[in-house]
Amino acid sequence: MFSKTLAHVTRSCNKLNQVQAYNFGVLSEYNQRLSKKLHKGHLVEDKPTFFVTSSRPGNFGDHIDFKVNIDNWFDENRVHNEHETDIRRTQIYTLNAIYYGGLLSFARLYAMGVIGRLNGWKRYERDTYSEVDIGALPPGEVMQMVWNGTPIFIRRLTSNEVKEENELPSNTLLDKDKEVILSDAGNTKVIVVSAVCTHLGCIPIPYLGAYKGYVCICHGSVYDKFARVRQGPALLNLPAINNSIHDEGTLVCMEQLKFPHEPSQRFWA
Ligand code: FES
């Protein structure tokens, strides 16, 4: 009896144990899923799976697991990559086209700006040619007028004055390199120079000073009759104006040189 009862109790306990071993609720779900994994939305048994692919068949002696897994990863993703490649390539081409196209058009714009600026610095060529009748200008006298927007001196020099000027000492010249340009006008010479002082731009007064050339009363620069500076503060001679004499020394024709440093351009030469 006792043994029967014990057996019954033991069975019951075993049942109880079985029932207790069965987990309900969250824990049971956890245990059920322990050996599974979520693959494409489905719970599947997570067993180690081995694939042999055409690209890399496993060889005996190699680390087959590692290699096969790598190959599978590549194969699975290759389809995806190939699909995306066309789109990606198009995107890259388009972006490159936009980027380099923009860059090119900016470079072109900049180049056009620079070239246009260089070309269009002068919008038009000023007609600087003008003729002045100096028939009434006596020898030894200075005429002052405006040419090409600049005040100028036209001086008719007698041959004596020319001789005296040539005999002046050269050691007091401040601007030694400049050429003196005299034009023949009958038995006199004509010199045409700018009337803008090379110091700060005042207009010198003729017939004054030790040389009876020009004196700038702003700061006291002294020029001789050839408009060469003999006393500062100016350091440069009055600039010569390109001219030629016609009609037996009565007509001065003046024109600005386009390329003043090219001697062939000077029509008075
Ligand atoms: Fe002529 Fe100064 S501007 S000397």
PDB file of C-alpha atoms and ligand atoms in Angstrom:
ATOM      1  CA  MET A   1       0.000   0.000   0.000  1.00  0.00           C
ATOM      2  CA  PHE A   2       2.705   2.274   1.055  1.00  0.00           C
ATOM      3  CA  SER A   3       4.734   1.489  -2.030  1.00  0.00           C
ATOM      4  CA  LYS A   4       1.679   2.048  -4.219  1.00  0.00           C
ATOM      5  CA  THR A   5       1.152   5.353  -2.614  1.00  0.00           C
ATOM      6  CA  LEU A   6       4.810   6.278  -3.019  1.00  0.00           C
ATOM      7  CA  ALA A   7       4.712   5.312  -6.651  1.00  0.00           C
ATOM      8  CA  HIS A   8       1.666   7.431  -7.151  1.00  0.00           C
ATOM      9  CA  VAL A   9       3.278  10.366  -5.405  1.00  0.00           C
ATOM     10  CA  THR A  10       6.432   9.917  -7.407  1.00  0.00           C
ATOM     11  CA  ARG A  11       4.460   9.835 -10.652  1.00  0.00           C
ATOM     12  CA  SER A  12       2.580  12.886  -9.575  1.00  0.00           C
ATOM     13  CA  CYS A  13       5.796  14.603  -8.705  1.00  0.00           C
ATOM     14  CA  ASN A  14       7.253  13.605 -12.036  1.00  0.00           C
ATOM     15  CA  LYS A  15       4.176  14.988 -13.765  1.00  0.00           C
ATOM     16  CA  LEU A  16       4.460  18.045 -11.632  1.00  0.00           C
ATOM     17  CA  ASN A  17       8.075  18.311 -12.576  1.00  0.00           C
ATOM     18  CA  GLN A  18       7.195  17.905 -16.224  1.00  0.00           C
ATOM     19  CA  VAL A  19       4.527  20.534 -15.962  1.00  0.00           C
ATOM     20  CA  GLN A  20       6.878  22.808 -14.096  1.00  0.00           C
ATOM     21  CA  ALA A  21       9.599  22.239 -16.691  1.00  0.00           C
ATOM     22  CA  TYR A  22       7.219  23.447 -19.377  1.00  0.00           C
ATOM     23  CA  ASN A  23       7.543  27.209 -19.510  1.00  0.00           C
ATOM     24  CA  PHE A  24       4.680  29.476 -20.390  1.00  0.00           C
ATOM     25  CA  GLY A  25       4.607  33.091 -21.473  1.00  0.00           C
ATOM     26  CA  VAL A  26       7.540  35.213 -22.374  1.00  0.00           C
ATOM     27  CA  LEU A  27      10.131  32.804 -21.148  1.00  0.00           C
ATOM     28  CA  SER A  28       8.706  29.967 -23.211  1.00  0.00           C
ATOM     29  CA  GLU A  29       8.710  32.128 -26.303  1.00  0.00           C
ATOM     30  CA  TYR A  30      12.269  33.095 -25.542  1.00  0.00           C
ATOM     31  CA  ASN A  31      13.248  29.447 -25.215  1.00  0.00           C
ATOM     32  CA  GLN A  32      11.407  28.538 -28.413  1.00  0.00           C
ATOM     33  CA  ARG A  33      13.173  31.246 -30.294  1.00  0.00           C
ATOM     34  CA  LEU A  34      16.570  30.582 -28.843  1.00  0.00           C
ATOM     35  CA  SER A  35      17.526  28.282 -31.654  1.00  0.00           C
ATOM     36  CA  LYS A  36      15.788  30.350 -34.337  1.00  0.00           C
ATOM     37  CA  LYS A  37      16.524  33.542 -36.114  1.00  0.00           C
ATOM     38  CA  LEU A  38      14.483  36.025 -38.050  1.00  0.00           C
ATOM     39  CA  HIS A  39      15.207  35.686 -41.732  1.00  0.00           C
ATOM     40  CA  LYS A  40      13.198  37.759 -44.226  1.00  0.00           C
ATOM     41  CA  GLY A  41      10.357  38.097 -41.768  1.00  0.00           C
ATOM     42  CA  HIS A  42      10.183  34.398 -40.893  1.00  0.00           C
ATOM     43  CA  LEU A  43      11.442  32.547 -37.888  1.00  0.00           C
ATOM     44  CA  VAL A  44      13.694  29.813 -39.177  1.00  0.00           C
ATOM     45  CA  GLU A  45      15.834  27.257 -37.524  1.00  0.00           C
ATOM     46  CA  ASP A  46      19.312  28.641 -37.126  1.00  0.00           C
ATOM     47  CA  LYS A  47      21.345  25.739 -38.306  1.00  0.00           C
ATOM     48  CA  PRO A  48      24.763  26.268 -39.770  1.00  0.00           C
ATOM     49  CA  THR A  49      24.230  26.240 -43.525  1.00  0.00           C
ATOM     50  CA  PHE A  50      26.935  25.686 -46.024  1.00  0.00           C
ATOM     51  CA  PHE A  51      26.773  26.657 -49.644  1.00  0.00           C
ATOM     52  CA  VAL A  52      28.978  25.673 -52.476  1.00  0.00           C
ATOM     53  CA  THR A  53      29.004  28.296 -55.128  1.00  0.00           C
ATOM     54  CA  SER A  54      30.058  28.305 -58.686  1.00  0.00           C
ATOM     55  CA  SER A  55      32.482  31.124 -58.045  1.00  0.00           C
ATOM     56  CA  ARG A  56      34.432  29.331 -55.381  1.00  0.00           C
ATOM     57  CA  PRO A  57      33.867  25.658 -54.756  1.00  0.00           C
ATOM     58  CA  GLY A  58      35.197  24.441 -51.460  1.00  0.00           C
ATOM     59  CA  ASN A  59      38.403  22.488 -51.516  1.00  0.00           C
ATOM     60  CA  PHE A  60      39.441  19.861 -49.052  1.00  0.00           C
ATOM     61  CA  GLY A  61      41.992  21.125 -46.687  1.00  0.00           C
ATOM     62  CA  ASP A  62      40.825  24.723 -46.928  1.00  0.00           C
ATOM     63  CA  HIS A  63      38.919  26.559 -44.313  1.00  0.00           C
ATOM     64  CA  ILE A  64      35.720  25.812 -46.033  1.00  0.00           C
ATOM     65  CA  ASP A  65      33.367  27.513 -43.595  1.00  0.00           C
ATOM     66  CA  PHE A  66      35.063  30.809 -43.762  1.00  0.00           C
ATOM     67  CA  LYS A  67      35.496  30.830 -47.542  1.00  0.00           C
ATOM     68  CA  VAL A  68      32.020  29.608 -48.312  1.00  0.00           C
ATOM     69  CA  ASN A  69      30.458  32.191 -46.071  1.00  0.00           C
ATOM     70  CA  ILE A  70      32.401  34.955 -47.739  1.00  0.00           C
ATOM     71  CA  ASP A  71      31.432  33.659 -51.181  1.00  0.00           C
ATOM     72  CA  ASN A  72      27.814  33.488 -50.238  1.00  0.00           C
ATOM     73  CA  TRP A  73      27.837  36.964 -48.935  1.00  0.00           C
ATOM     74  CA  PHE A  74      29.328  38.126 -52.187  1.00  0.00           C
ATOM     75  CA  ASP A  75      26.933  36.135 -54.362  1.00  0.00           C
ATOM     76  CA  GLU A  76      23.871  37.237 -52.496  1.00  0.00           C
ATOM     77  CA  ASN A  77      24.854  40.837 -52.627  1.00  0.00           C
ATOM     78  CA  ARG A  78      26.182  40.765 -56.143  1.00  0.00           C
ATOM     79  CA  VAL A  79      22.691  40.687 -57.573  1.00  0.00           C
ATOM     80  CA  HIS A  80      21.761  43.649 -55.449  1.00  0.00           C
ATOM     81  CA  ASN A  81      24.921  45.541 -56.398  1.00  0.00           C
ATOM     82  CA  GLU A  82      24.528  44.854 -60.076  1.00  0.00           C
ATOM     83  CA  HIS A  83      21.026  46.134 -59.960  1.00  0.00           C
ATOM     84  CA  GLU A  84      22.131  49.334 -58.251  1.00  0.00           C
ATOM     85  CA  THR A  85      25.235  49.819 -60.349  1.00  0.00           C
ATOM     86  CA  ASP A  86      23.455  51.241 -63.381  1.00  0.00           C
ATOM     87  CA  ILE A  87      21.567  53.762 -61.311  1.00  0.00           C
ATOM     88  CA  ARG A  88      24.643  54.667 -59.328  1.00  0.00           C
ATOM     89  CA  ARG A  89      26.753  55.012 -62.463  1.00  0.00           C
ATOM     90  CA  THR A  90      24.159  57.293 -64.021  1.00  0.00           C
ATOM     91  CA  GLN A  91      24.043  59.364 -60.871  1.00  0.00           C
ATOM     92  CA  ILE A  92      27.818  59.660 -60.781  1.00  0.00           C
ATOM     93  CA  TYR A  93      27.981  60.633 -64.461  1.00  0.00           C
ATOM     94  CA  THR A  94      25.239  63.201 -64.017  1.00  0.00           C
ATOM     95  CA  LEU A  95      26.811  64.704 -60.918  1.00  0.00           C
ATOM     96  CA  ASN A  96      30.218  64.792 -62.578  1.00  0.00           C
ATOM     97  CA  ALA A  97      28.722  66.440 -65.651  1.00  0.00           C
ATOM     98  CA  ILE A  98      27.034  69.072 -63.498  1.00  0.00           C
ATOM     99  CA  TYR A  99      30.142  69.645 -61.400  1.00  0.00           C
ATOM    100  CA  TYR A 100      32.677  69.866 -64.215  1.00  0.00           C
ATOM    101  CA  GLY A 101      30.225  71.656 -66.490  1.00  0.00           C
ATOM    102  CA  GLY A 102      29.672  74.282 -63.819  1.00  0.00           C
ATOM    103  CA  LEU A 103      33.370  74.530 -63.200  1.00  0.00           C
ATOM    104  CA  LEU A 104      34.029  74.967 -66.921  1.00  0.00           C
ATOM    105  CA  SER A 105      31.370  77.596 -67.377  1.00  0.00           C
ATOM    106  CA  PHE A 106      32.716  79.528 -64.401  1.00  0.00           C
ATOM    107  CA  ALA A 107      36.241  79.302 -65.822  1.00  0.00           C
ATOM    108  CA  ARG A 108      34.912  80.451 -69.199  1.00  0.00           C
ATOM    109  CA  LEU A 109      33.024  83.322 -67.581  1.00  0.00           C
ATOM    110  CA  TYR A 110      36.136  84.374 -65.697  1.00  0.00           C
ATOM    111  CA  ALA A 111      38.320  84.122 -68.797  1.00  0.00           C
ATOM    112  CA  MET A 112      35.786  86.094 -70.839  1.00  0.00           C
ATOM    113  CA  GLY A 113      35.714  88.720 -68.115  1.00  0.00           C
ATOM    114  CA  VAL A 114      39.477  89.057 -68.083  1.00  0.00           C
ATOM    115  CA  ILE A 115      39.771  89.085 -71.877  1.00  0.00           C
ATOM    116  CA  GLY A 116      36.872  91.497 -72.200  1.00  0.00           C
ATOM    117  CA  ARG A 117      38.384  93.705 -69.584  1.00  0.00           C
ATOM    118  CA  LEU A 118      41.721  93.738 -71.354  1.00  0.00           C
ATOM    119  CA  ASN A 119      40.136  94.353 -74.761  1.00  0.00           C
ATOM    120  CA  GLY A 120      37.552  96.830 -73.629  1.00  0.00           C
ATOM    121  CA  TRP A 121      39.738  98.866 -71.356  1.00  0.00           C
ATOM    122  CA  LYS A 122      39.462 101.643 -73.906  1.00  0.00           C
ATOM    123  CA  ARG A 123      35.964 101.735 -75.291  1.00  0.00           C
ATOM    124  CA  TYR A 124      36.961 103.815 -78.230  1.00  0.00           C
ATOM    125  CA  GLU A 125      40.033 105.374 -79.722  1.00  0.00           C
ATOM    126  CA  ARG A 126      40.017 109.075 -79.193  1.00  0.00           C
ATOM    127  CA  ASP A 127      40.725 111.011 -82.334  1.00  0.00           C
ATOM    128  CA  THR A 128      43.682 113.007 -81.125  1.00  0.00           C
ATOM    129  CA  TYR A 129      44.692 114.465 -84.424  1.00  0.00           C
ATOM    130  CA  SER A 130      44.516 118.235 -84.553  1.00  0.00           C
ATOM    131  CA  GLU A 131      46.057 121.026 -86.594  1.00  0.00           C
ATOM    132  CA  VAL A 132      47.084 124.388 -85.189  1.00  0.00           C
ATOM    133  CA  ASP A 133      47.962 127.416 -87.209  1.00  0.00           C
ATOM    134  CA  ILE A 134      51.087 128.931 -85.710  1.00  0.00           C
ATOM    135  CA  GLY A 135      51.649 131.343 -88.573  1.00  0.00           C
ATOM    136  CA  ALA A 136      51.070 134.237 -86.199  1.00  0.00           C
ATOM    137  CA  LEU A 137      53.443 132.880 -83.504  1.00  0.00           C
ATOM    138  CA  PRO A 138      56.557 135.052 -83.541  1.00  0.00           C
ATOM    139  CA  PRO A 139      60.012 133.454 -83.073  1.00  0.00           C
ATOM    140  CA  GLY A 140      60.934 133.218 -79.397  1.00  0.00           C
ATOM    141  CA  GLU A 141      57.299 133.153 -78.265  1.00  0.00           C
ATOM    142  CA  VAL A 142      55.266 130.481 -76.510  1.00  0.00           C
ATOM    143  CA  MET A 143      51.703 129.595 -77.320  1.00  0.00           C
ATOM    144  CA  GLN A 144      49.572 127.799 -74.814  1.00  0.00           C
ATOM    145  CA  MET A 145      46.540 125.743 -75.772  1.00  0.00           C
ATOM    146  CA  VAL A 146      44.659 122.612 -74.930  1.00  0.00           C
ATOM    147  CA  TRP A 147      45.142 119.538 -77.058  1.00  0.00           C
ATOM    148  CA  ASN A 148      43.635 116.153 -76.373  1.00  0.00           C
ATOM    149  CA  GLY A 149      42.405 117.389 -73.023  1.00  0.00           C
ATOM    150  CA  THR A 150      45.863 118.453 -71.918  1.00  0.00           C
ATOM    151  CA  PRO A 151      47.353 121.918 -71.773  1.00  0.00           C
ATOM    152  CA  ILE A 152      50.390 122.169 -74.040  1.00  0.00           C
ATOM    153  CA  PHE A 153      53.108 124.652 -74.934  1.00  0.00           C
ATOM    154  CA  ILE A 154      54.059 125.318 -78.540  1.00  0.00           C
ATOM    155  CA  ARG A 155      57.291 127.259 -78.569  1.00  0.00           C
ATOM    156  CA  ARG A 156      58.921 128.714 -81.616  1.00  0.00           C
ATOM    157  CA  LEU A 157      62.662 128.921 -81.015  1.00  0.00           C
ATOM    158  CA  THR A 158      65.043 131.111 -82.938  1.00  0.00           C
ATOM    159  CA  SER A 159      68.299 129.541 -84.095  1.00  0.00           C
ATOM    160  CA  ASN A 160      70.125 131.619 -81.441  1.00  0.00           C
ATOM    161  CA  GLU A 161      67.943 130.185 -78.699  1.00  0.00           C
ATOM    162  CA  VAL A 162      68.574 126.688 -79.980  1.00  0.00           C
ATOM    163  CA  LYS A 163      72.308 127.358 -79.983  1.00  0.00           C
ATOM    164  CA  GLU A 164      72.205 128.743 -76.436  1.00  0.00           C
ATOM    165  CA  GLU A 165      70.197 125.803 -75.190  1.00  0.00           C
ATOM    166  CA  ASN A 166      72.624 123.340 -76.736  1.00  0.00           C
ATOM    167  CA  GLU A 167      75.524 125.114 -75.024  1.00  0.00           C
ATOM    168  CA  LEU A 168      73.960 124.912 -71.564  1.00  0.00           C
ATOM    169  CA  PRO A 169      75.808 122.650 -69.115  1.00  0.00           C
ATOM    170  CA  SER A 170      74.486 119.151 -69.022  1.00  0.00           C
ATOM    171  CA  ASN A 171      75.424 118.521 -65.374  1.00  0.00           C
ATOM    172  CA  THR A 172      72.385 120.461 -64.142  1.00  0.00           C
ATOM    173  CA  LEU A 173      70.017 118.298 -66.143  1.00  0.00           C
ATOM    174  CA  LEU A 174      67.836 116.198 -63.852  1.00  0.00           C
ATOM    175  CA  ASP A 175      66.329 114.037 -66.580  1.00  0.00           C
ATOM    176  CA  LYS A 176      69.338 113.290 -68.757  1.00  0.00           C
ATOM    177  CA  ASP A 177      68.013 110.414 -70.823  1.00  0.00           C
ATOM    178  CA  LYS A 178      65.137 112.216 -72.496  1.00  0.00           C
ATOM    179  CA  GLU A 179      65.459 113.185 -76.119  1.00  0.00           C
ATOM    180  CA  VAL A 180      64.647 116.757 -77.127  1.00  0.00           C
ATOM    181  CA  ILE A 181      62.383 116.791 -80.164  1.00  0.00           C
ATOM    182  CA  LEU A 182      62.603 119.904 -82.318  1.00  0.00           C
ATOM    183  CA  SER A 183      60.635 120.294 -85.518  1.00  0.00           C
ATOM    184  CA  ASP A 184      61.883 122.428 -88.391  1.00  0.00           C
ATOM    185  CA  ALA A 185      59.720 125.439 -89.132  1.00  0.00           C
ATOM    186  CA  GLY A 186      61.488 127.539 -91.740  1.00  0.00           C
ATOM    187  CA  ASN A 187      64.478 129.224 -90.140  1.00  0.00           C
ATOM    188  CA  THR A 188      63.108 128.484 -86.673  1.00  0.00           C
ATOM    189  CA  LYS A 189      62.465 125.350 -84.655  1.00  0.00           C
ATOM    190  CA  VAL A 190      59.248 124.393 -82.948  1.00  0.00           C
ATOM    191  CA  ILE A 191      59.008 122.389 -79.756  1.00  0.00           C
ATOM    192  CA  VAL A 192      55.681 121.105 -78.533  1.00  0.00           C
ATOM    193  CA  VAL A 193      55.489 119.877 -74.948  1.00  0.00           C
ATOM    194  CA  SER A 194      52.913 119.149 -72.298  1.00  0.00           C
ATOM    195  CA  ALA A 195      52.185 122.084 -70.010  1.00  0.00           C
ATOM    196  CA  VAL A 196      51.653 119.842 -66.993  1.00  0.00           C
ATOM    197  CA  CYS A 197      54.435 120.034 -64.423  1.00  0.00           C
ATOM    198  CA  THR A 198      55.898 116.600 -63.855  1.00  0.00           C
ATOM    199  CA  HIS A 199      56.034 117.206 -60.123  1.00  0.00           C
ATOM    200  CA  LEU A 200      52.385 117.469 -59.100  1.00  0.00           C
ATOM    201  CA  GLY A 201      50.656 118.704 -62.228  1.00  0.00           C
ATOM    202  CA  CYS A 202      50.561 122.510 -61.997  1.00  0.00           C
ATOM    203  CA  ILE A 203      50.943 124.547 -65.163  1.00  0.00           C
ATOM    204  CA  PRO A 204      54.385 126.186 -65.309  1.00  0.00           C
ATOM    205  CA  ILE A 205      54.717 129.781 -66.444  1.00  0.00           C
ATOM    206  CA  PRO A 206      56.805 130.489 -69.541  1.00  0.00           C
ATOM    207  CA  TYR A 207      59.659 133.030 -69.930  1.00  0.00           C
ATOM    208  CA  LEU A 208      60.564 132.867 -66.212  1.00  0.00           C
ATOM    209  CA  GLY A 209      63.600 131.640 -64.306  1.00  0.00           C
ATOM    210  CA  ALA A 210      67.310 131.550 -64.923  1.00  0.00           C
ATOM    211  CA  TYR A 211      66.812 129.792 -68.230  1.00  0.00           C
ATOM    212  CA  LYS A 212      63.819 131.867 -69.343  1.00  0.00           C
ATOM    213  CA  GLY A 213      62.109 128.588 -70.103  1.00  0.00           C
ATOM    214  CA  TYR A 214      59.344 127.749 -67.657  1.00  0.00           C
ATOM    215  CA  VAL A 215      58.976 128.010 -63.899  1.00  0.00           C
ATOM    216  CA  CYS A 216      56.374 126.131 -61.946  1.00  0.00           C
ATOM    217  CA  ILE A 217      55.356 128.444 -59.153  1.00  0.00           C
ATOM    218  CA  CYS A 218      53.650 125.699 -57.167  1.00  0.00           C
ATOM    219  CA  HIS A 219      56.895 124.283 -55.769  1.00  0.00           C
ATOM    220  CA  GLY A 220      59.562 126.048 -57.800  1.00  0.00           C
ATOM    221  CA  SER A 221      60.594 123.599 -60.502  1.00  0.00           C
ATOM    222  CA  VAL A 222      62.630 125.243 -63.231  1.00  0.00           C
ATOM    223  CA  TYR A 223      62.642 124.135 -66.866  1.00  0.00           C
ATOM    224  CA  ASP A 224      64.761 125.505 -69.700  1.00  0.00           C
ATOM    225  CA  LYS A 225      63.496 126.480 -73.157  1.00  0.00           C
ATOM    226  CA  PHE A 226      63.752 122.866 -74.311  1.00  0.00           C
ATOM    227  CA  ALA A 227      61.427 122.006 -71.372  1.00  0.00           C
ATOM    228  CA  ARG A 228      64.221 120.081 -69.631  1.00  0.00           C
ATOM    229  CA  VAL A 229      64.015 120.244 -65.885  1.00  0.00           C
ATOM    230  CA  ARG A 230      66.994 122.039 -64.328  1.00  0.00           C
ATOM    231  CA  GLN A 231      65.756 122.396 -60.782  1.00  0.00           C
ATOM    232  CA  GLY A 232      63.419 120.238 -58.714  1.00  0.00           C
ATOM    233  CA  PRO A 233      61.312 119.119 -57.077  1.00  0.00           C
ATOM    234  CA  ALA A 234      60.200 117.872 -60.500  1.00  0.00           C
ATOM    235  CA  LEU A 235      62.538 115.185 -61.798  1.00  0.00           C
ATOM    236  CA  LEU A 236      61.242 114.666 -65.320  1.00  0.00           C
ATOM    237  CA  ASN A 237      61.214 116.918 -68.362  1.00  0.00           C
ATOM    238  CA  LEU A 238      57.908 118.151 -69.702  1.00  0.00           C
ATOM    239  CA  PRO A 239      56.730 115.314 -71.966  1.00  0.00           C
ATOM    240  CA  ALA A 240      57.101 115.908 -75.712  1.00  0.00           C
ATOM    241  CA  ILE A 241      53.994 115.871 -77.903  1.00  0.00           C
ATOM    242  CA  ASN A 242      54.227 114.031 -81.200  1.00  0.00           C
ATOM    243  CA  ASN A 243      53.963 116.591 -84.007  1.00  0.00           C
ATOM    244  CA  SER A 244      54.959 117.527 -87.492  1.00  0.00           C
ATOM    245  CA  ILE A 245      55.186 120.943 -89.164  1.00  0.00           C
ATOM    246  CA  HIS A 246      53.616 121.722 -92.508  1.00  0.00           C
ATOM    247  CA  ASP A 247      52.781 124.656 -94.741  1.00  0.00           C
ATOM    248  CA  GLU A 248      56.196 126.314 -94.474  1.00  0.00           C
ATOM    249  CA  GLY A 249      56.301 126.231 -90.723  1.00  0.00           C
ATOM    250  CA  THR A 250      52.814 127.620 -90.128  1.00  0.00           C
ATOM    251  CA  LEU A 251      50.852 124.469 -89.393  1.00  0.00           C
ATOM    252  CA  VAL A 252      51.477 122.137 -86.474  1.00  0.00           C
ATOM    253  CA  CYS A 253      49.854 118.720 -86.765  1.00  0.00           C
ATOM    254  CA  MET A 254      49.655 116.760 -83.542  1.00  0.00           C
ATOM    255  CA  GLU A 255      48.584 113.243 -82.892  1.00  0.00           C
ATOM    256  CA  GLN A 256      49.031 110.980 -79.920  1.00  0.00           C
ATOM    257  CA  LEU A 257      51.212 107.989 -80.563  1.00  0.00           C
ATOM    258  CA  LYS A 258      49.537 104.652 -80.095  1.00  0.00           C
ATOM    259  CA  PHE A 259      52.825 102.953 -79.357  1.00  0.00           C
ATOM    260  CA  PRO A 260      55.083 105.758 -78.156  1.00  0.00           C
ATOM    261  CA  HIS A 261      58.056 103.477 -77.628  1.00  0.00           C
ATOM    262  CA  GLU A 262      58.189 102.398 -81.254  1.00  0.00           C
ATOM    263  CA  PRO A 263      60.264 104.952 -83.150  1.00  0.00           C
ATOM    264  CA  SER A 264      58.759 103.894 -86.503  1.00  0.00           C
ATOM    265  CA  GLN A 265      55.383 105.161 -85.334  1.00  0.00           C
ATOM    266  CA  ARG A 266      56.510 108.749 -85.051  1.00  0.00           C
ATOM    267  CA  PHE A 267      55.460 110.517 -88.174  1.00  0.00           C
ATOM    268  CA  TRP A 268      57.778 113.417 -87.512  1.00  0.00           C
ATOM    269  CA  ALA A 269      60.821 111.140 -87.683  1.00  0.00           C
TER     270      ALA A 269
HETATM  271 FE1  FES B   1      55.294 122.041 -60.348  1.00  0.00          FE
HETATM  272 FE2  FES B   1      55.341 121.098 -57.855  1.00  0.00          FE
HETATM  273  S1  FES B   1      53.786 121.041 -59.290  1.00  0.00           S
HETATM  274  S2  FES B   1      56.837 122.143 -58.924  1.00  0.00           S
END
